[in-house]
PDB file of C-alpha atoms in Angstrom:
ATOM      1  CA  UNK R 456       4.941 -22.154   5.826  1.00 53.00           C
ATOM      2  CA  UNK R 457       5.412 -24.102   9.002  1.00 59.00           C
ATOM      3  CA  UNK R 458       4.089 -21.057  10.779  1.00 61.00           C
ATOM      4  CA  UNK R 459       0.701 -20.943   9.302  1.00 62.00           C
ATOM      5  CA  UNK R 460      -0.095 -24.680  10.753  1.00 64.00           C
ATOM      6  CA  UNK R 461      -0.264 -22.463  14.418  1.00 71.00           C
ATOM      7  CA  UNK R 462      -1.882 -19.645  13.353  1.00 82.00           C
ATOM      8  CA  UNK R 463      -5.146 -19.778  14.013  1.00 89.00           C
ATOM      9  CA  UNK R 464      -7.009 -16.709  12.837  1.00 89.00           C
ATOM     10  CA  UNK R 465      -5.847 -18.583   9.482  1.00 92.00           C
ATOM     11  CA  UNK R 466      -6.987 -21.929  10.020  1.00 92.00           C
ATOM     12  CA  UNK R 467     -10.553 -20.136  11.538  1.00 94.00           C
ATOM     13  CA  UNK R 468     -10.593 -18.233   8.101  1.00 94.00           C
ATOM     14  CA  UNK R 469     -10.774 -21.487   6.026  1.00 95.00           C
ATOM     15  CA  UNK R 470     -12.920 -22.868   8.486  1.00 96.00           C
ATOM     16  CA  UNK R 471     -15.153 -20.085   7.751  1.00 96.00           C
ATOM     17  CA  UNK R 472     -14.417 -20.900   3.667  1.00 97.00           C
ATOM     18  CA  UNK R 473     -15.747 -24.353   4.423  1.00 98.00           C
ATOM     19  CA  UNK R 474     -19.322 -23.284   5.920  1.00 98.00           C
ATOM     20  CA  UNK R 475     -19.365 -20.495   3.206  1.00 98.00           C
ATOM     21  CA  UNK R 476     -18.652 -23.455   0.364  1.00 98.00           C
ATOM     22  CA  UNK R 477     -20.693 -25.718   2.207  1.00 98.00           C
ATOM     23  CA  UNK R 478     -24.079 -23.636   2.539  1.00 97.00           C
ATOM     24  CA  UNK R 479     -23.384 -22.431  -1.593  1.00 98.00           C
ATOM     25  CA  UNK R 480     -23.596 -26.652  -2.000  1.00 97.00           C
ATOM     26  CA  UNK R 481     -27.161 -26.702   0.024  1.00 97.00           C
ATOM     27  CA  UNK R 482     -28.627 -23.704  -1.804  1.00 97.00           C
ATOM     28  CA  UNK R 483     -27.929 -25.625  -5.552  1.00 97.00           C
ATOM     29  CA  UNK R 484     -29.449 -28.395  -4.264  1.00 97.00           C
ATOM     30  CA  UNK R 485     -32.839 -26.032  -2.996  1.00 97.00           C
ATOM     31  CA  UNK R 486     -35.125 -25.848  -5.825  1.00 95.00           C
ATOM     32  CA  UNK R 487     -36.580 -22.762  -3.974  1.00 96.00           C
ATOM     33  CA  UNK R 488     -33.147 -20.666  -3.379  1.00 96.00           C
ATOM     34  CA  UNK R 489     -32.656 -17.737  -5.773  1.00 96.00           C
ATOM     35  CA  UNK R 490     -29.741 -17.126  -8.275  1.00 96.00           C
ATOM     36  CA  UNK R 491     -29.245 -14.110  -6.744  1.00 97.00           C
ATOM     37  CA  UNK R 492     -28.574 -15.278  -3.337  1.00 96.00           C
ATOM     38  CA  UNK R 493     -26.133 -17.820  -4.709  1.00 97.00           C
ATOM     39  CA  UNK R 494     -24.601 -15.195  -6.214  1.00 97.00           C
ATOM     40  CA  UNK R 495     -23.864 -13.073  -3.130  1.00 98.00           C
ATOM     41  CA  UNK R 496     -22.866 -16.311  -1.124  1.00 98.00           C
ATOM     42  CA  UNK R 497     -20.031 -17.175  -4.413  1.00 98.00           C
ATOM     43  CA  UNK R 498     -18.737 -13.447  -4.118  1.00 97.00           C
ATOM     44  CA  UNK R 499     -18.876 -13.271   0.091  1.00 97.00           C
ATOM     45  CA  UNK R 500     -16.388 -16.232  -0.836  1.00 97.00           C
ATOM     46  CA  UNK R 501     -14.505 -14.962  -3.546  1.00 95.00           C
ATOM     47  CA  UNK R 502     -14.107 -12.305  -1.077  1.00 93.00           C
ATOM     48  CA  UNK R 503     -12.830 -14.115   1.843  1.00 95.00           C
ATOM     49  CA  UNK R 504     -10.606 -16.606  -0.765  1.00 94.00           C
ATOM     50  CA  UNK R 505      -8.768 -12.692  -1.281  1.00 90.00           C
ATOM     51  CA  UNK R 506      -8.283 -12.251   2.459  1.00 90.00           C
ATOM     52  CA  UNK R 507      -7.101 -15.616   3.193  1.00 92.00           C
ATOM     53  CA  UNK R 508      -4.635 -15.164   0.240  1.00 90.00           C
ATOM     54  CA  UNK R 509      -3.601 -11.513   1.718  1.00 87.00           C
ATOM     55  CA  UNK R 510      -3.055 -12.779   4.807  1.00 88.00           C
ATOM     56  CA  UNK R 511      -0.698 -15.347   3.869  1.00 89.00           C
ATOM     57  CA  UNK R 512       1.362 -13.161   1.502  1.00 87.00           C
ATOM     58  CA  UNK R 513       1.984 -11.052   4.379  1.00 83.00           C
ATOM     59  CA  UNK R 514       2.704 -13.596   6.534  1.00 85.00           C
ATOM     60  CA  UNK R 515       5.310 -14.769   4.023  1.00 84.00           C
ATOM     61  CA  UNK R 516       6.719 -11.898   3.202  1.00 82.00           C
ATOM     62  CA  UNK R 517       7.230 -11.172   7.338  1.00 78.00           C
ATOM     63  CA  UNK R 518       8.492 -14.604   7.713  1.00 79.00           C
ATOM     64  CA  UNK R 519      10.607 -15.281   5.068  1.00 76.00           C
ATOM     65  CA  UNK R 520      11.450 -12.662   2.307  1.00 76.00           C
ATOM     66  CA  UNK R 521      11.906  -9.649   4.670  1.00 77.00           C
ATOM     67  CA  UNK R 522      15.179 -11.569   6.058  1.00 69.00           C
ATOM     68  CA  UNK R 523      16.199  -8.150   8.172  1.00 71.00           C
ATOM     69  CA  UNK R 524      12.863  -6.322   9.352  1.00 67.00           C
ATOM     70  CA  UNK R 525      14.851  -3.662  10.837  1.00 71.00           C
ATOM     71  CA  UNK R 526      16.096  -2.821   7.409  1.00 70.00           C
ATOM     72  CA  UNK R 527      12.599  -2.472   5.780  1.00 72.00           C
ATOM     73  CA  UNK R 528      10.699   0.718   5.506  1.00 74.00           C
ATOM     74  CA  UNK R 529       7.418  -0.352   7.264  1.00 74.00           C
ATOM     75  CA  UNK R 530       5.566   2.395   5.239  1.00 79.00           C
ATOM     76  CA  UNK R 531       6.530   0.823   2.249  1.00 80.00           C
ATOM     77  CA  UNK R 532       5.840  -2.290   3.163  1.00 77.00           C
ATOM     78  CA  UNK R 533       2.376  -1.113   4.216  1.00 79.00           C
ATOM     79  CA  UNK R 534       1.942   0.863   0.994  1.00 84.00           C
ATOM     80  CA  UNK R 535       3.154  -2.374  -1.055  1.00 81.00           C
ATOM     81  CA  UNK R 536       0.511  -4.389   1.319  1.00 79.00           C
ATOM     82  CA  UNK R 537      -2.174  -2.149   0.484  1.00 83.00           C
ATOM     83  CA  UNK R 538      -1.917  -2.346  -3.256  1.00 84.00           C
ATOM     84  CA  UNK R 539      -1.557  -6.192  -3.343  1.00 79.00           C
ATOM     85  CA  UNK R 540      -4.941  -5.984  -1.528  1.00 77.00           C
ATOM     86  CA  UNK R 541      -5.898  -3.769  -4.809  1.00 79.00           C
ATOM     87  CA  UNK R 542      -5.787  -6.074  -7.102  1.00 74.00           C
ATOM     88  CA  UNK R 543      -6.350  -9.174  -6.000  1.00 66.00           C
TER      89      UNK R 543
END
């Protein structure tokens, strides 16, 4: 995935994993910070873990399965998109 070391709405994703990770650490270590709120801050990243993994499926499948883009069906490939997004 040589492509995704220039791509830098991905690397400002992760980036954006980090702080999210990083702020769940400091609110375990506050006594005073409710379950609840760690809660929300685990599933705001569970969520963005799913877009960051969405993102890069698509970029692989544009990059390197879809060998003649031409030949694909961009609805499909938009309907296929959309239910990956489904169930992830």
């Amino acid at each position: 995935m040589s492509h995704v070391h220039q791509d830098k709405k991905v690397l400002n994703r992760v980036k954006r994993l980090k702080g999210q990770l990083n702020a769940i650490e400091e609110a375990l270590n506050d006594q005073s910070t409710s379950c609840i709120s760690v809660l929300q801050q685990v599933a705001a990243v569970k969520g963005a873990v799913n877009g960051l993994m969405n993102e890069l499926i698509e970029q692989h499948l544009t990059e390197h399965v879809i060998q003649d883009p031409e030949a694909v069906d961009a609805n499909e490939l938009q309907e296929f998109l959309k239910l990956l997004k489904r169930y992830s």
